[in-house]
Amino acid sequence: SQKIEQNSEALNIQEGKTATLTCNYTNYSPAYLQWYRQDPGRGPVFLLLIRENEKEKRKERLKVTFDTTLKQSLFHITASQPADSATYLCALSSGGSYIPTFGRGTSLIVHP
Amino acid sequence: SAVISQKPSRDICQRGTSLTIQCQVDSQVTMMFWYRQQPGQSLTLIATANQGSEATYESGFVIDKFPISRPNLTFSTLTVSNMSPEDSSIYLCSVGGTGSGELFFGEGSRLTVL
């Protein structure tokens, strides 16, 4: 069955460091991979989308990589700030249906 | 991006009752999506609501339990019927973006069933 795996343990890092979150998937051929941010009690907020033929995409302090051979995406936040503390969700969608399927998310805690 | 308003933001309900969640979008959209997020779990798609046709439900979700209305291109409702404690969850309304699958979400409706 299709599976999207994100680390269930919270990632704790110090302010100013680079946070790296991982999304692995199996039995899936995604056309698009997306990352969302979700704060407690709020709906998810779309951050970045990367296509299957793209290796990397950047937006300000965010960088996403997409390795379809490893079936993995890495999400990086450089110069992290306490305000970056949130849960980050990975989502995949195939070319047949653009409606994404979500992972459980990884909680990021940036300490001042 | 779209601005999506959901009501109620939270509610506490008794077992056996029903609750209707409203979703209003600030622009006309073809498809609206209803997701459920149970504690510690990922978002699970309940159904896709198209204006002028019946909603399309995902495996494990049925119309009798989660009836959906879509009277126009900016509004939808999801009803959670005959609720049990297992229905305690956050219910999220969302709409699509520019066509590559990214979604915009409402703030969610946190439902607690006693």
PDB file of C-alpha atoms in Angstrom:
ATOM      1  CA  SER A   1       0.000   0.000   0.000  1.00  0.00           C
ATOM      2  CA  GLN A   2       1.059   3.597  -0.485  1.00  0.00           C
ATOM      3  CA  LYS A   3       2.836   5.070   2.462  1.00  0.00           C
ATOM      4  CA  ILE A   4       4.251   8.489   3.339  1.00  0.00           C
ATOM      5  CA  GLU A   5       6.642   8.522   6.269  1.00  0.00           C
ATOM      6  CA  GLN A   6       7.732  11.489   8.284  1.00  0.00           C
ATOM      7  CA  ASN A   7       9.683  11.308  11.511  1.00  0.00           C
ATOM      8  CA  SER A   8       7.180  11.205  14.352  1.00  0.00           C
ATOM      9  CA  GLU A   9       9.750  12.428  16.851  1.00  0.00           C
ATOM     10  CA  ALA A  10      10.039  16.162  17.259  1.00  0.00           C
ATOM     11  CA  LEU A  11      13.141  17.823  15.866  1.00  0.00           C
ATOM     12  CA  ASN A  12      14.773  20.146  18.372  1.00  0.00           C
ATOM     13  CA  ILE A  13      17.380  22.587  17.111  1.00  0.00           C
ATOM     14  CA  GLN A  14      19.062  25.748  18.217  1.00  0.00           C
ATOM     15  CA  GLU A  15      18.166  29.120  16.714  1.00  0.00           C
ATOM     16  CA  GLY A  16      20.359  29.981  13.729  1.00  0.00           C
ATOM     17  CA  LYS A  17      20.981  26.382  12.712  1.00  0.00           C
ATOM     18  CA  THR A  18      19.578  24.666   9.655  1.00  0.00           C
ATOM     19  CA  ALA A  19      16.605  22.395  10.250  1.00  0.00           C
ATOM     20  CA  THR A  20      16.268  19.390   7.952  1.00  0.00           C
ATOM     21  CA  LEU A  21      13.062  17.379   7.807  1.00  0.00           C
ATOM     22  CA  THR A  22      12.632  14.147   5.880  1.00  0.00           C
ATOM     23  CA  CYS A  23       9.747  12.708   3.902  1.00  0.00           C
ATOM     24  CA  ASN A  24      10.009   9.171   2.539  1.00  0.00           C
ATOM     25  CA  TYR A  25       7.414   7.416   0.462  1.00  0.00           C
ATOM     26  CA  THR A  26       6.768   3.923  -0.847  1.00  0.00           C
ATOM     27  CA  ASN A  27       4.549   2.444  -3.554  1.00  0.00           C
ATOM     28  CA  TYR A  28       3.994   5.871  -4.993  1.00  0.00           C
ATOM     29  CA  SER A  29       4.908   7.688  -8.188  1.00  0.00           C
ATOM     30  CA  PRO A  30       4.185  11.293  -7.306  1.00  0.00           C
ATOM     31  CA  ALA A  31       4.036  13.994  -9.904  1.00  0.00           C
ATOM     32  CA  TYR A  32       4.197  16.680  -7.243  1.00  0.00           C
ATOM     33  CA  LEU A  33       5.462  16.853  -3.703  1.00  0.00           C
ATOM     34  CA  GLN A  34       4.378  19.621  -1.385  1.00  0.00           C
ATOM     35  CA  TRP A  35       5.290  20.909   2.042  1.00  0.00           C
ATOM     36  CA  TYR A  36       2.881  22.604   4.412  1.00  0.00           C
ATOM     37  CA  ARG A  37       3.242  24.246   7.779  1.00  0.00           C
ATOM     38  CA  GLN A  38       0.652  23.710  10.508  1.00  0.00           C
ATOM     39  CA  ASP A  39       0.531  25.639  13.751  1.00  0.00           C
ATOM     40  CA  PRO A  40      -1.471  24.289  16.737  1.00  0.00           C
ATOM     41  CA  GLY A  41      -5.181  24.906  16.284  1.00  0.00           C
ATOM     42  CA  ARG A  42      -4.741  26.206  12.737  1.00  0.00           C
ATOM     43  CA  GLY A  43      -5.221  24.805   9.262  1.00  0.00           C
ATOM     44  CA  PRO A  44      -2.166  23.824   7.194  1.00  0.00           C
ATOM     45  CA  VAL A  45      -0.484  26.551   5.142  1.00  0.00           C
ATOM     46  CA  PHE A  46       1.058  25.724   1.766  1.00  0.00           C
ATOM     47  CA  LEU A  47       4.794  26.452   1.567  1.00  0.00           C
ATOM     48  CA  LEU A  48       6.406  24.878  -1.473  1.00  0.00           C
ATOM     49  CA  LEU A  49       5.685  22.533  -4.336  1.00  0.00           C
ATOM     50  CA  ILE A  50       8.279  20.601  -6.314  1.00  0.00           C
ATOM     51  CA  ARG A  51       7.645  18.602  -9.459  1.00  0.00           C
ATOM     52  CA  GLU A  52       9.006  15.141 -10.195  1.00  0.00           C
ATOM     53  CA  ASN A  53      11.405  16.502 -12.807  1.00  0.00           C
ATOM     54  CA  GLU A  54      12.840  19.095 -10.426  1.00  0.00           C
ATOM     55  CA  LYS A  55      15.681  18.292  -8.067  1.00  0.00           C
ATOM     56  CA  GLU A  56      15.541  21.342  -5.864  1.00  0.00           C
ATOM     57  CA  LYS A  57      13.439  24.398  -5.199  1.00  0.00           C
ATOM     58  CA  ARG A  58      14.085  27.394  -2.971  1.00  0.00           C
ATOM     59  CA  LYS A  59      11.971  30.088  -1.424  1.00  0.00           C
ATOM     60  CA  GLU A  60      13.629  32.581   0.890  1.00  0.00           C
ATOM     61  CA  ARG A  61      15.044  30.493   3.786  1.00  0.00           C
ATOM     62  CA  LEU A  62      13.340  27.312   2.599  1.00  0.00           C
ATOM     63  CA  LYS A  63      14.805  24.656   0.336  1.00  0.00           C
ATOM     64  CA  VAL A  64      13.194  21.435  -0.824  1.00  0.00           C
ATOM     65  CA  THR A  65      14.898  18.563  -2.606  1.00  0.00           C
ATOM     66  CA  PHE A  66      13.155  15.707  -4.373  1.00  0.00           C
ATOM     67  CA  ASP A  67      14.923  12.440  -5.157  1.00  0.00           C
ATOM     68  CA  THR A  68      12.597  10.093  -7.036  1.00  0.00           C
ATOM     69  CA  THR A  69      15.237   7.342  -7.002  1.00  0.00           C
ATOM     70  CA  LEU A  70      15.542   7.376  -3.232  1.00  0.00           C
ATOM     71  CA  LYS A  71      11.827   8.195  -2.944  1.00  0.00           C
ATOM     72  CA  GLN A  72      12.655  10.969  -0.563  1.00  0.00           C
ATOM     73  CA  SER A  73      12.257  14.693  -0.072  1.00  0.00           C
ATOM     74  CA  LEU A  74      14.272  16.841   2.282  1.00  0.00           C
ATOM     75  CA  PHE A  75      12.942  20.131   3.607  1.00  0.00           C
ATOM     76  CA  HIS A  76      15.486  22.613   4.896  1.00  0.00           C
ATOM     77  CA  ILE A  77      14.996  25.813   6.873  1.00  0.00           C
ATOM     78  CA  THR A  78      18.197  27.823   7.081  1.00  0.00           C
ATOM     79  CA  ALA A  79      18.950  30.328   9.853  1.00  0.00           C
ATOM     80  CA  SER A  80      16.031  28.895  11.815  1.00  0.00           C
ATOM     81  CA  GLN A  81      14.079  31.074  14.222  1.00  0.00           C
ATOM     82  CA  PRO A  82      11.787  30.241  17.149  1.00  0.00           C
ATOM     83  CA  ALA A  83       8.910  31.470  14.948  1.00  0.00           C
ATOM     84  CA  ASP A  84       9.633  28.530  12.632  1.00  0.00           C
ATOM     85  CA  SER A  85       8.462  26.147  15.365  1.00  0.00           C
ATOM     86  CA  ALA A  86       5.485  24.256  13.960  1.00  0.00           C
ATOM     87  CA  THR A  87       4.505  20.920  12.448  1.00  0.00           C
ATOM     88  CA  TYR A  88       5.593  20.448   8.848  1.00  0.00           C
ATOM     89  CA  LEU A  89       3.543  18.181   6.595  1.00  0.00           C
ATOM     90  CA  CYS A  90       4.684  16.476   3.441  1.00  0.00           C
ATOM     91  CA  ALA A  91       2.050  15.754   0.789  1.00  0.00           C
ATOM     92  CA  LEU A  92       2.185  13.873  -2.491  1.00  0.00           C
ATOM     93  CA  SER A  93      -0.071  13.937  -5.502  1.00  0.00           C
ATOM     94  CA  SER A  94       0.051  11.858  -8.640  1.00  0.00           C
ATOM     95  CA  GLY A  95      -0.514  12.999 -12.186  1.00  0.00           C
ATOM     96  CA  GLY A  96      -3.855  11.214 -12.302  1.00  0.00           C
ATOM     97  CA  SER A  97      -5.326  13.025  -9.319  1.00  0.00           C
ATOM     98  CA  TYR A  98      -3.944  16.304  -8.130  1.00  0.00           C
ATOM     99  CA  ILE A  99      -5.526  15.900  -4.709  1.00  0.00           C
ATOM    100  CA  PRO A 100      -2.610  15.416  -2.322  1.00  0.00           C
ATOM    101  CA  THR A 101      -2.176  12.673   0.261  1.00  0.00           C
ATOM    102  CA  PHE A 102      -0.592  13.855   3.479  1.00  0.00           C
ATOM    103  CA  GLY A 103       2.000  12.460   5.850  1.00  0.00           C
ATOM    104  CA  ARG A 104       1.568  12.780   9.613  1.00  0.00           C
ATOM    105  CA  GLY A 105       4.009  15.626   9.860  1.00  0.00           C
ATOM    106  CA  THR A 106       7.097  16.311  11.933  1.00  0.00           C
ATOM    107  CA  SER A 107       7.144  18.804  14.758  1.00  0.00           C
ATOM    108  CA  LEU A 108      10.014  21.307  14.670  1.00  0.00           C
ATOM    109  CA  ILE A 109      11.010  23.145  17.829  1.00  0.00           C
ATOM    110  CA  VAL A 110      13.560  25.933  17.491  1.00  0.00           C
ATOM    111  CA  HIS A 111      15.095  26.962  20.781  1.00  0.00           C
ATOM    112  CA  PRO A 112      16.289  30.548  21.333  1.00  0.00           C
TER     113      PRO A 112
ATOM    114  CA  SER B   1      -4.509  32.226  -2.559  1.00  0.00           C
ATOM    115  CA  ALA B   2      -8.032  31.978  -1.196  1.00  0.00           C
ATOM    116  CA  VAL B   3      -9.452  33.083   2.135  1.00  0.00           C
ATOM    117  CA  ILE B   4     -11.546  30.329   3.677  1.00  0.00           C
ATOM    118  CA  SER B   5     -13.818  30.782   6.664  1.00  0.00           C
ATOM    119  CA  GLN B   6     -15.159  27.858   8.647  1.00  0.00           C
ATOM    120  CA  LYS B   7     -17.869  27.799  11.279  1.00  0.00           C
ATOM    121  CA  PRO B   8     -17.996  26.681  14.021  1.00  0.00           C
ATOM    122  CA  SER B   9     -14.347  26.822  15.004  1.00  0.00           C
ATOM    123  CA  ARG B  10     -15.023  24.339  17.767  1.00  0.00           C
ATOM    124  CA  ASP B  11     -17.957  22.576  19.380  1.00  0.00           C
ATOM    125  CA  ILE B  12     -18.729  19.999  22.015  1.00  0.00           C
ATOM    126  CA  CYS B  13     -21.554  17.677  21.074  1.00  0.00           C
ATOM    127  CA  GLN B  14     -23.487  14.833  22.595  1.00  0.00           C
ATOM    128  CA  ARG B  15     -23.375  11.323  21.235  1.00  0.00           C
ATOM    129  CA  GLY B  16     -26.100  10.635  18.696  1.00  0.00           C
ATOM    130  CA  THR B  17     -26.540  14.228  17.558  1.00  0.00           C
ATOM    131  CA  SER B  18     -25.471  15.802  14.258  1.00  0.00           C
ATOM    132  CA  LEU B  19     -23.431  18.899  13.532  1.00  0.00           C
ATOM    133  CA  THR B  20     -23.142  20.904  10.327  1.00  0.00           C
ATOM    134  CA  ILE B  21     -19.894  22.692   9.510  1.00  0.00           C
ATOM    135  CA  GLN B  22     -19.974  25.595   7.096  1.00  0.00           C
ATOM    136  CA  CYS B  23     -17.202  26.649   4.721  1.00  0.00           C
ATOM    137  CA  GLN B  24     -17.193  29.983   2.879  1.00  0.00           C
ATOM    138  CA  VAL B  25     -14.574  30.927   0.267  1.00  0.00           C
ATOM    139  CA  ASP B  26     -13.852  34.464  -0.878  1.00  0.00           C
ATOM    140  CA  SER B  27     -13.710  33.463  -4.548  1.00  0.00           C
ATOM    141  CA  GLN B  28     -15.484  31.064  -6.855  1.00  0.00           C
ATOM    142  CA  VAL B  29     -13.905  27.613  -6.957  1.00  0.00           C
ATOM    143  CA  THR B  30     -14.841  24.485  -8.835  1.00  0.00           C
ATOM    144  CA  MET B  31     -13.826  21.902  -6.259  1.00  0.00           C
ATOM    145  CA  MET B  32     -13.883  22.049  -2.494  1.00  0.00           C
ATOM    146  CA  PHE B  33     -12.405  19.349  -0.311  1.00  0.00           C
ATOM    147  CA  TRP B  34     -13.260  18.151   3.167  1.00  0.00           C
ATOM    148  CA  TYR B  35     -10.509  16.598   5.288  1.00  0.00           C
ATOM    149  CA  ARG B  36     -10.453  15.070   8.732  1.00  0.00           C
ATOM    150  CA  GLN B  37      -7.467  15.244  11.058  1.00  0.00           C
ATOM    151  CA  GLN B  38      -7.678  12.948  14.056  1.00  0.00           C
ATOM    152  CA  PRO B  39      -5.316  13.544  16.981  1.00  0.00           C
ATOM    153  CA  GLY B  40      -1.747  12.698  16.016  1.00  0.00           C
ATOM    154  CA  GLN B  41      -2.807  11.557  12.563  1.00  0.00           C
ATOM    155  CA  SER B  42      -2.403  12.836   9.053  1.00  0.00           C
ATOM    156  CA  LEU B  43      -5.082  14.664   7.130  1.00  0.00           C
ATOM    157  CA  THR B  44      -7.505  12.220   5.550  1.00  0.00           C
ATOM    158  CA  LEU B  45      -9.668  13.238   2.617  1.00  0.00           C
ATOM    159  CA  ILE B  46     -13.363  12.657   3.309  1.00  0.00           C
ATOM    160  CA  ALA B  47     -14.865  13.847   0.035  1.00  0.00           C
ATOM    161  CA  THR B  48     -14.637  16.231  -2.880  1.00  0.00           C
ATOM    162  CA  ALA B  49     -17.568  18.600  -3.314  1.00  0.00           C
ATOM    163  CA  ASN B  50     -18.390  19.884  -6.788  1.00  0.00           C
ATOM    164  CA  GLN B  51     -21.060  22.473  -7.398  1.00  0.00           C
ATOM    165  CA  GLY B  52     -24.136  21.027  -9.045  1.00  0.00           C
ATOM    166  CA  SER B  53     -23.325  17.364  -8.502  1.00  0.00           C
ATOM    167  CA  GLU B  54     -23.120  14.873  -5.677  1.00  0.00           C
ATOM    168  CA  ALA B  55     -19.958  14.792  -3.627  1.00  0.00           C
ATOM    169  CA  THR B  56     -17.376  12.110  -4.323  1.00  0.00           C
ATOM    170  CA  TYR B  57     -16.508  10.172  -1.183  1.00  0.00           C
ATOM    171  CA  GLU B  58     -13.233   8.428  -0.392  1.00  0.00           C
ATOM    172  CA  SER B  59     -13.032   4.847   0.754  1.00  0.00           C
ATOM    173  CA  GLY B  60     -14.287   4.508   4.300  1.00  0.00           C
ATOM    174  CA  PHE B  61     -16.575   7.537   4.178  1.00  0.00           C
ATOM    175  CA  VAL B  62     -20.268   7.393   3.234  1.00  0.00           C
ATOM    176  CA  ILE B  63     -22.880   9.970   2.394  1.00  0.00           C
ATOM    177  CA  ASP B  64     -25.251   8.885   5.169  1.00  0.00           C
ATOM    178  CA  LYS B  65     -22.614   9.651   7.790  1.00  0.00           C
ATOM    179  CA  PHE B  66     -21.085  12.742   6.159  1.00  0.00           C
ATOM    180  CA  PRO B  67     -23.675  14.418   3.919  1.00  0.00           C
ATOM    181  CA  ILE B  68     -22.254  17.363   1.985  1.00  0.00           C
ATOM    182  CA  SER B  69     -23.977  20.257   0.287  1.00  0.00           C
ATOM    183  CA  ARG B  70     -22.485  22.524  -2.384  1.00  0.00           C
ATOM    184  CA  PRO B  71     -25.179  25.023  -3.337  1.00  0.00           C
ATOM    185  CA  ASN B  72     -22.855  27.461  -5.140  1.00  0.00           C
ATOM    186  CA  LEU B  73     -19.241  28.078  -6.107  1.00  0.00           C
ATOM    187  CA  THR B  74     -18.261  29.761  -2.817  1.00  0.00           C
ATOM    188  CA  PHE B  75     -19.970  27.689  -0.133  1.00  0.00           C
ATOM    189  CA  SER B  76     -20.180  24.130   1.169  1.00  0.00           C
ATOM    190  CA  THR B  77     -21.358  22.337   4.279  1.00  0.00           C
ATOM    191  CA  LEU B  78     -20.317  19.048   5.850  1.00  0.00           C
ATOM    192  CA  THR B  79     -22.614  17.352   8.344  1.00  0.00           C
ATOM    193  CA  VAL B  80     -21.309  14.786  10.797  1.00  0.00           C
ATOM    194  CA  SER B  81     -24.331  12.627  11.555  1.00  0.00           C
ATOM    195  CA  ASN B  82     -25.215  10.454  14.524  1.00  0.00           C
ATOM    196  CA  MET B  83     -21.941  11.328  16.188  1.00  0.00           C
ATOM    197  CA  SER B  84     -19.911   9.053  18.411  1.00  0.00           C
ATOM    198  CA  PRO B  85     -16.720   9.818  20.382  1.00  0.00           C
ATOM    199  CA  GLU B  86     -14.735   8.354  17.470  1.00  0.00           C
ATOM    200  CA  ASP B  87     -15.843  11.346  15.378  1.00  0.00           C
ATOM    201  CA  SER B  88     -13.933  13.712  17.650  1.00  0.00           C
ATOM    202  CA  SER B  89     -11.529  15.324  15.267  1.00  0.00           C
ATOM    203  CA  ILE B  90     -10.623  18.472  13.400  1.00  0.00           C
ATOM    204  CA  TYR B  91     -12.565  18.886  10.168  1.00  0.00           C
ATOM    205  CA  LEU B  92     -10.947  21.046   7.515  1.00  0.00           C
ATOM    206  CA  CYS B  93     -12.314  22.624   4.380  1.00  0.00           C
ATOM    207  CA  SER B  94      -9.904  23.323   1.543  1.00  0.00           C
ATOM    208  CA  VAL B  95      -9.769  24.544  -2.036  1.00  0.00           C
ATOM    209  CA  GLY B  96      -7.239  24.076  -4.805  1.00  0.00           C
ATOM    210  CA  GLY B  97      -4.702  26.649  -5.929  1.00  0.00           C
ATOM    211  CA  THR B  98      -3.165  27.163  -9.315  1.00  0.00           C
ATOM    212  CA  GLY B  99      -3.682  23.660 -10.616  1.00  0.00           C
ATOM    213  CA  SER B 100      -0.639  21.739  -9.445  1.00  0.00           C
ATOM    214  CA  GLY B 101      -2.415  20.322  -6.438  1.00  0.00           C
ATOM    215  CA  GLU B 102      -1.524  22.802  -3.705  1.00  0.00           C
ATOM    216  CA  LEU B 103      -4.366  23.400  -1.302  1.00  0.00           C
ATOM    217  CA  PHE B 104      -5.527  26.297   0.830  1.00  0.00           C
ATOM    218  CA  PHE B 105      -7.216  25.429   4.096  1.00  0.00           C
ATOM    219  CA  GLY B 106      -9.670  26.937   6.474  1.00  0.00           C
ATOM    220  CA  GLU B 107      -8.795  27.162  10.145  1.00  0.00           C
ATOM    221  CA  GLY B 108     -10.640  23.951  10.881  1.00  0.00           C
ATOM    222  CA  SER B 109     -13.549  22.957  13.092  1.00  0.00           C
ATOM    223  CA  ARG B 110     -12.522  21.090  16.226  1.00  0.00           C
ATOM    224  CA  LEU B 111     -15.283  18.702  17.202  1.00  0.00           C
ATOM    225  CA  THR B 112     -15.456  16.905  20.546  1.00  0.00           C
ATOM    226  CA  VAL B 113     -18.132  14.260  21.023  1.00  0.00           C
ATOM    227  CA  LEU B 114     -18.982  13.202  24.575  1.00  0.00           C
TER     228      LEU B 114
END
